[in-house]
Short mmCIF file of N, CA, C and O in Angstrom, two decimals:
data_model
loop_
_atom_site.label_atom_id
_atom_site.label_comp_id
_atom_site.label_asym_id
_atom_site.label_seq_id
_atom_site.Cartn_x
_atom_site.Cartn_y
_atom_site.Cartn_z
N MET A 125 8.79 -22.21 -21.10
CA MET A 125 7.74 -21.78 -20.18
C MET A 125 8.28 -21.71 -18.75
O MET A 125 7.90 -20.82 -18.02
N ASP A 126 9.16 -22.63 -18.37
CA ASP A 126 9.69 -22.62 -17.01
C ASP A 126 10.38 -21.29 -16.70
O ASP A 126 10.16 -20.70 -15.64
N LYS A 127 11.19 -20.81 -17.64
CA LYS A 127 11.89 -19.53 -17.43
C LYS A 127 10.90 -18.39 -17.33
O LYS A 127 11.06 -17.48 -16.50
N ALA A 128 9.87 -18.41 -18.15
CA ALA A 128 8.85 -17.36 -18.10
C ALA A 128 8.14 -17.36 -16.75
O ALA A 128 7.90 -16.30 -16.17
N LEU A 129 7.84 -18.54 -16.24
CA LEU A 129 7.18 -18.62 -14.92
C LEU A 129 8.08 -18.10 -13.81
O LEU A 129 7.63 -17.36 -12.93
N TRP A 130 9.36 -18.47 -13.86
CA TRP A 130 10.29 -17.95 -12.85
C TRP A 130 10.33 -16.42 -12.91
O TRP A 130 10.28 -15.74 -11.89
N TYR A 131 10.40 -15.88 -14.11
CA TYR A 131 10.43 -14.43 -14.30
C TYR A 131 9.15 -13.80 -13.75
O TYR A 131 9.20 -12.84 -12.97
N LEU A 132 8.01 -14.31 -14.18
CA LEU A 132 6.72 -13.71 -13.80
C LEU A 132 6.43 -13.80 -12.31
O LEU A 132 5.77 -12.92 -11.76
N LEU A 133 6.91 -14.84 -11.67
CA LEU A 133 6.55 -15.08 -10.27
C LEU A 133 7.60 -14.64 -9.27
O LEU A 133 7.28 -14.41 -8.10
N THR A 134 8.86 -14.50 -9.72
CA THR A 134 9.90 -14.19 -8.74
C THR A 134 10.78 -12.99 -9.09
O THR A 134 11.33 -12.36 -8.20
N ALA A 135 10.94 -12.68 -10.35
CA ALA A 135 11.92 -11.67 -10.75
C ALA A 135 11.35 -10.26 -10.85
O ALA A 135 12.10 -9.31 -11.03
N THR A 136 10.05 -10.13 -10.76
CA THR A 136 9.44 -8.81 -10.90
C THR A 136 8.45 -8.58 -9.76
O THR A 136 7.94 -9.52 -9.17
N ARG A 137 8.22 -7.30 -9.49
CA ARG A 137 7.18 -6.98 -8.51
C ARG A 137 5.85 -7.50 -9.05
O ARG A 137 5.64 -7.53 -10.24
N GLY A 138 4.99 -7.91 -8.17
CA GLY A 138 3.69 -8.37 -8.60
C GLY A 138 3.60 -9.86 -8.80
O GLY A 138 2.54 -10.37 -9.16
N GLY A 139 4.67 -10.58 -8.55
CA GLY A 139 4.65 -12.02 -8.72
C GLY A 139 3.59 -12.70 -7.86
O GLY A 139 2.94 -13.64 -8.30
N GLU A 140 3.41 -12.19 -6.65
CA GLU A 140 2.40 -12.77 -5.76
C GLU A 140 1.00 -12.61 -6.35
O GLU A 140 0.21 -13.56 -6.34
N ASN A 141 0.71 -11.43 -6.89
CA ASN A 141 -0.61 -11.22 -7.51
C ASN A 141 -0.78 -12.09 -8.75
O ASN A 141 -1.86 -12.63 -8.98
N ARG A 142 0.28 -12.25 -9.54
CA ARG A 142 0.17 -13.11 -10.72
C ARG A 142 -0.08 -14.56 -10.31
O ARG A 142 -0.89 -15.25 -10.93
N ALA A 143 0.55 -15.00 -9.24
CA ALA A 143 0.31 -16.36 -8.75
C ALA A 143 -1.13 -16.50 -8.27
O ALA A 143 -1.77 -17.53 -8.53
N ARG A 144 -1.65 -15.49 -7.60
CA ARG A 144 -3.04 -15.53 -7.13
C ARG A 144 -4.01 -15.57 -8.31
O ARG A 144 -5.03 -16.26 -8.26
N ILE A 145 -3.69 -14.84 -9.38
CA ILE A 145 -4.54 -14.86 -10.58
C ILE A 145 -4.53 -16.26 -11.20
O ILE A 145 -5.58 -16.80 -11.56
N ILE A 146 -3.35 -16.86 -11.30
CA ILE A 146 -3.25 -18.21 -11.86
C ILE A 146 -4.06 -19.19 -11.02
O ILE A 146 -4.80 -20.02 -11.55
N ARG A 147 -3.95 -19.09 -9.71
CA ARG A 147 -4.72 -19.97 -8.82
C ARG A 147 -6.22 -19.78 -9.04
O ARG A 147 -6.97 -20.76 -9.12
N ALA A 148 -6.66 -18.54 -9.13
CA ALA A 148 -8.09 -18.27 -9.34
C ALA A 148 -8.57 -18.83 -10.68
O ALA A 148 -9.65 -19.43 -10.76
N LEU A 149 -7.77 -18.65 -11.71
CA LEU A 149 -8.15 -19.16 -13.03
C LEU A 149 -8.06 -20.68 -13.10
O LEU A 149 -8.68 -21.30 -13.97
N SER A 150 -7.32 -21.29 -12.19
CA SER A 150 -7.28 -22.75 -12.12
C SER A 150 -8.62 -23.31 -11.67
O SER A 150 -8.99 -24.42 -12.05
N GLU A 151 -9.33 -22.54 -10.87
CA GLU A 151 -10.64 -22.97 -10.38
C GLU A 151 -11.69 -22.88 -11.48
O GLU A 151 -12.49 -23.78 -11.66
N ARG A 152 -11.69 -21.73 -12.18
CA ARG A 152 -12.63 -21.51 -13.28
C ARG A 152 -12.24 -20.23 -14.01
O ARG A 152 -11.59 -19.37 -13.43
N PRO A 153 -12.67 -20.09 -15.28
CA PRO A 153 -12.39 -18.83 -16.00
C PRO A 153 -13.09 -17.66 -15.32
O PRO A 153 -14.16 -17.81 -14.74
N ARG A 154 -12.44 -16.50 -15.40
CA ARG A 154 -13.00 -15.27 -14.81
C ARG A 154 -12.64 -14.10 -15.71
O ARG A 154 -11.69 -14.16 -16.47
N ASN A 155 -13.39 -13.00 -15.55
CA ASN A 155 -13.00 -11.77 -16.24
C ASN A 155 -12.20 -10.90 -15.28
O ASN A 155 -12.09 -11.19 -14.09
N ALA A 156 -11.65 -9.82 -15.80
CA ALA A 156 -10.79 -8.95 -15.00
C ALA A 156 -11.53 -8.35 -13.82
O ALA A 156 -10.97 -8.24 -12.72
N ASN A 157 -12.78 -7.98 -14.01
CA ASN A 157 -13.57 -7.39 -12.93
C ASN A 157 -13.79 -8.40 -11.80
O ASN A 157 -13.67 -8.06 -10.62
N GLN A 158 -14.10 -9.63 -12.16
CA GLN A 158 -14.29 -10.67 -11.16
C GLN A 158 -13.00 -10.93 -10.39
O GLN A 158 -13.02 -11.08 -9.16
N LEU A 159 -11.90 -10.98 -11.10
CA LEU A 159 -10.61 -11.18 -10.44
C LEU A 159 -10.30 -10.04 -9.48
O LEU A 159 -9.85 -10.28 -8.35
N ALA A 160 -10.53 -8.81 -9.91
CA ALA A 160 -10.27 -7.66 -9.04
C ALA A 160 -11.09 -7.75 -7.76
O ALA A 160 -10.56 -7.54 -6.66
N SER A 161 -12.36 -8.08 -7.88
CA SER A 161 -13.23 -8.18 -6.71
C SER A 161 -12.80 -9.32 -5.79
O SER A 161 -12.69 -9.14 -4.58
N GLU A 162 -12.56 -10.47 -6.36
CA GLU A 162 -12.24 -11.65 -5.56
C GLU A 162 -10.87 -11.56 -4.90
O GLU A 162 -10.69 -12.06 -3.78
N LEU A 163 -9.92 -10.92 -5.57
CA LEU A 163 -8.57 -10.84 -5.02
C LEU A 163 -8.31 -9.55 -4.24
O LEU A 163 -7.25 -9.40 -3.63
N GLY A 164 -9.26 -8.62 -4.28
CA GLY A 164 -9.09 -7.36 -3.56
C GLY A 164 -7.98 -6.50 -4.12
O GLY A 164 -7.24 -5.86 -3.38
N VAL A 165 -7.87 -6.49 -5.45
CA VAL A 165 -6.82 -5.75 -6.14
C VAL A 165 -7.50 -4.80 -7.13
O VAL A 165 -8.53 -5.13 -7.70
N GLU A 166 -6.92 -3.62 -7.33
CA GLU A 166 -7.48 -2.65 -8.27
C GLU A 166 -7.61 -3.25 -9.67
O GLU A 166 -6.74 -4.01 -10.11
N TYR A 167 -8.66 -2.87 -10.37
CA TYR A 167 -8.93 -3.37 -11.71
C TYR A 167 -7.75 -3.12 -12.65
O TYR A 167 -7.33 -4.02 -13.38
N LYS A 168 -7.18 -1.92 -12.62
CA LYS A 168 -6.07 -1.59 -13.52
C LYS A 168 -4.85 -2.47 -13.23
O LYS A 168 -4.11 -2.84 -14.14
N THR A 169 -4.66 -2.81 -11.97
CA THR A 169 -3.55 -3.69 -11.60
C THR A 169 -3.78 -5.09 -12.15
O THR A 169 -2.86 -5.71 -12.71
N ILE A 170 -5.00 -5.58 -12.02
CA ILE A 170 -5.35 -6.90 -12.57
C ILE A 170 -5.12 -6.91 -14.08
O ILE A 170 -4.54 -7.85 -14.63
N ARG A 171 -5.56 -5.86 -14.76
CA ARG A 171 -5.39 -5.78 -16.22
C ARG A 171 -3.90 -5.85 -16.58
O ARG A 171 -3.51 -6.52 -17.53
N HIS A 172 -3.08 -5.12 -15.84
CA HIS A 172 -1.63 -5.14 -16.09
C HIS A 172 -1.08 -6.56 -15.96
O HIS A 172 -0.34 -7.03 -16.83
N HIS A 173 -1.44 -7.25 -14.88
CA HIS A 173 -0.94 -8.60 -14.66
C HIS A 173 -1.48 -9.57 -15.72
O HIS A 173 -0.74 -10.44 -16.19
N LEU A 174 -2.74 -9.43 -16.08
CA LEU A 174 -3.30 -10.28 -17.14
C LEU A 174 -2.56 -10.06 -18.45
O LEU A 174 -2.25 -11.03 -19.16
N ASP A 175 -2.26 -8.81 -18.77
CA ASP A 175 -1.51 -8.53 -20.00
C ASP A 175 -0.15 -9.21 -19.99
O ASP A 175 0.29 -9.78 -20.99
N MET A 176 0.52 -9.17 -18.84
CA MET A 176 1.83 -9.84 -18.74
C MET A 176 1.69 -11.35 -18.90
O MET A 176 2.49 -11.99 -19.58
N LEU A 177 0.65 -11.91 -18.27
CA LEU A 177 0.43 -13.35 -18.36
C LEU A 177 0.06 -13.77 -19.78
O LEU A 177 0.49 -14.83 -20.25
N VAL A 178 -0.70 -12.93 -20.47
CA VAL A 178 -1.04 -13.21 -21.87
C VAL A 178 0.23 -13.14 -22.73
O VAL A 178 0.49 -14.03 -23.55
N ASP A 179 1.04 -12.10 -22.53
CA ASP A 179 2.27 -11.92 -23.31
C ASP A 179 3.22 -13.11 -23.18
O ASP A 179 3.98 -13.40 -24.10
N HIS A 180 3.19 -13.79 -22.04
CA HIS A 180 4.09 -14.91 -21.80
C HIS A 180 3.42 -16.27 -22.00
O HIS A 180 3.98 -17.30 -21.65
N GLY A 181 2.21 -16.27 -22.54
CA GLY A 181 1.55 -17.52 -22.90
C GLY A 181 0.97 -18.32 -21.74
O GLY A 181 0.73 -19.52 -21.89
N VAL A 182 0.76 -17.66 -20.60
CA VAL A 182 0.22 -18.36 -19.44
C VAL A 182 -1.31 -18.36 -19.47
O VAL A 182 -1.94 -19.36 -19.15
N VAL A 183 -1.89 -17.23 -19.83
CA VAL A 183 -3.35 -17.15 -19.95
C VAL A 183 -3.71 -16.65 -21.35
O VAL A 183 -2.87 -16.06 -22.04
N GLU A 184 -4.96 -16.91 -21.72
CA GLU A 184 -5.46 -16.42 -23.00
C GLU A 184 -6.88 -15.91 -22.80
O GLU A 184 -7.64 -16.45 -22.00
N PRO A 185 -7.21 -14.83 -23.52
CA PRO A 185 -8.57 -14.29 -23.41
C PRO A 185 -9.54 -15.08 -24.28
O PRO A 185 -9.16 -15.66 -25.29
N GLY A 186 -10.80 -15.06 -23.85
CA GLY A 186 -11.86 -15.64 -24.68
C GLY A 186 -12.19 -14.70 -25.82
O GLY A 186 -11.53 -13.67 -26.02
N ASP A 187 -13.21 -15.03 -26.56
CA ASP A 187 -13.55 -14.27 -27.76
C ASP A 187 -14.35 -13.00 -27.50
O ASP A 187 -14.26 -12.06 -28.28
N ASN A 188 -15.15 -12.96 -26.46
CA ASN A 188 -15.99 -11.77 -26.21
C ASN A 188 -15.15 -10.59 -25.77
O ASN A 188 -14.24 -10.74 -24.97
N GLU A 189 -15.45 -9.42 -26.29
CA GLU A 189 -14.77 -8.20 -25.83
C GLU A 189 -15.33 -7.75 -24.49
O GLU A 189 -14.61 -7.41 -23.59
N TYR A 190 -16.66 -7.72 -24.37
CA TYR A 190 -17.29 -7.27 -23.13
C TYR A 190 -17.29 -8.41 -22.12
O TYR A 190 -17.76 -9.50 -22.40
N GLY A 191 -16.75 -8.15 -20.95
CA GLY A 191 -16.70 -9.19 -19.92
C GLY A 191 -15.81 -10.36 -20.32
O GLY A 191 -16.07 -11.49 -19.94
N LYS A 192 -14.76 -10.07 -21.06
CA LYS A 192 -13.85 -11.09 -21.60
C LYS A 192 -13.35 -12.02 -20.49
O LYS A 192 -12.79 -11.58 -19.49
N LEU A 193 -13.58 -13.31 -20.67
CA LEU A 193 -13.08 -14.30 -19.73
C LEU A 193 -11.65 -14.67 -20.07
O LEU A 193 -11.25 -14.67 -21.24
N TYR A 194 -10.89 -15.00 -19.05
CA TYR A 194 -9.51 -15.44 -19.22
C TYR A 194 -9.39 -16.89 -18.79
O TYR A 194 -10.02 -17.32 -17.82
N PHE A 195 -8.58 -17.63 -19.54
CA PHE A 195 -8.38 -19.06 -19.33
C PHE A 195 -6.88 -19.33 -19.25
O PHE A 195 -6.09 -18.64 -19.90
N LEU A 196 -6.51 -20.37 -18.53
CA LEU A 196 -5.13 -20.83 -18.56
C LEU A 196 -4.90 -21.53 -19.90
O LEU A 196 -5.79 -22.22 -20.40
N THR A 197 -3.73 -21.34 -20.48
CA THR A 197 -3.44 -21.95 -21.78
C THR A 197 -3.08 -23.43 -21.61
O THR A 197 -2.67 -23.87 -20.54
N ASP A 198 -3.23 -24.16 -22.70
CA ASP A 198 -2.80 -25.56 -22.70
C ASP A 198 -1.30 -25.65 -22.44
O ASP A 198 -0.83 -26.56 -21.76
N ARG A 199 -0.58 -24.69 -22.98
CA ARG A 199 0.88 -24.65 -22.77
C ARG A 199 1.20 -24.55 -21.27
O ARG A 199 2.09 -25.25 -20.77
N PHE A 200 0.47 -23.68 -20.56
CA PHE A 200 0.69 -23.57 -19.12
C PHE A 200 0.36 -24.90 -18.44
O PHE A 200 1.10 -25.36 -17.56
N GLU A 201 -0.76 -25.50 -18.82
CA GLU A 201 -1.17 -26.75 -18.19
C GLU A 201 -0.11 -27.83 -18.34
O GLU A 201 0.08 -28.64 -17.44
N HIS A 202 0.61 -27.83 -19.46
CA HIS A 202 1.69 -28.80 -19.66
C HIS A 202 2.87 -28.52 -18.72
O HIS A 202 3.70 -29.41 -18.49
N HIS A 203 2.93 -27.29 -18.20
CA HIS A 203 4.03 -26.90 -17.31
C HIS A 203 3.54 -26.60 -15.90
O HIS A 203 4.24 -25.95 -15.13
N ARG A 204 2.36 -27.06 -15.56
CA ARG A 204 1.79 -26.79 -14.23
C ARG A 204 2.72 -27.27 -13.12
O ARG A 204 2.84 -26.63 -12.08
N ASP A 205 3.40 -28.40 -13.33
CA ASP A 205 4.32 -28.91 -12.31
C ASP A 205 5.40 -27.89 -11.99
O ASP A 205 5.79 -27.73 -10.83
N ALA A 206 5.90 -27.21 -13.01
CA ALA A 206 6.91 -26.18 -12.79
C ALA A 206 6.34 -25.05 -11.95
O ALA A 206 7.00 -24.53 -11.05
N PHE A 207 5.11 -24.65 -12.24
CA PHE A 207 4.44 -23.61 -11.44
C PHE A 207 4.35 -24.04 -9.98
O PHE A 207 4.70 -23.27 -9.08
N GLU A 208 3.90 -25.27 -9.74
CA GLU A 208 3.76 -25.76 -8.37
C GLU A 208 5.11 -25.82 -7.66
O GLU A 208 5.22 -25.48 -6.49
N GLU A 209 6.14 -26.23 -8.40
CA GLU A 209 7.48 -26.29 -7.81
C GLU A 209 7.97 -24.89 -7.43
O GLU A 209 8.53 -24.70 -6.35
N ILE A 210 7.76 -23.93 -8.29
CA ILE A 210 8.15 -22.55 -8.00
C ILE A 210 7.40 -22.05 -6.77
O ILE A 210 8.00 -21.44 -5.87
N MET A 211 6.12 -22.33 -6.71
CA MET A 211 5.32 -21.86 -5.57
C MET A 211 5.83 -22.47 -4.26
O MET A 211 5.87 -21.80 -3.23
N GLU A 212 6.25 -23.73 -4.29
CA GLU A 212 6.80 -24.37 -3.10
C GLU A 212 8.10 -23.71 -2.67
O GLU A 212 8.35 -23.53 -1.48
N GLN A 213 8.93 -23.36 -3.63
CA GLN A 213 10.24 -22.78 -3.33
C GLN A 213 10.15 -21.34 -2.83
O GLN A 213 11.04 -20.91 -2.10
N ILE A 214 9.11 -20.61 -3.21
CA ILE A 214 9.06 -19.21 -2.78
C ILE A 214 8.19 -18.98 -1.54
O ILE A 214 8.04 -17.86 -1.11
N LYS A 215 7.65 -20.05 -0.98
CA LYS A 215 6.84 -19.89 0.24
C LYS A 215 7.67 -19.42 1.39
O LYS A 215 8.77 -19.68 1.61
#
């Protein structure tokens, strides 16, 4: 997971937006539309970042198709310290 976080947050464009999504989902689950509104990012861009985060096991979608909420995975929570360390290093 540590390598995936480094990749997602530093090695590709959009790392800042992915970090903002993770921070928002740390507060509470949200759907893509809510994230787009709250972060001031286009819906399609949010969807792209959510797909990447899902593919790497950082977030997982809920069961509903309409207004699907996204949650941080237990796997991510076990590696939250790595996320915080990365965020400190890239400030």
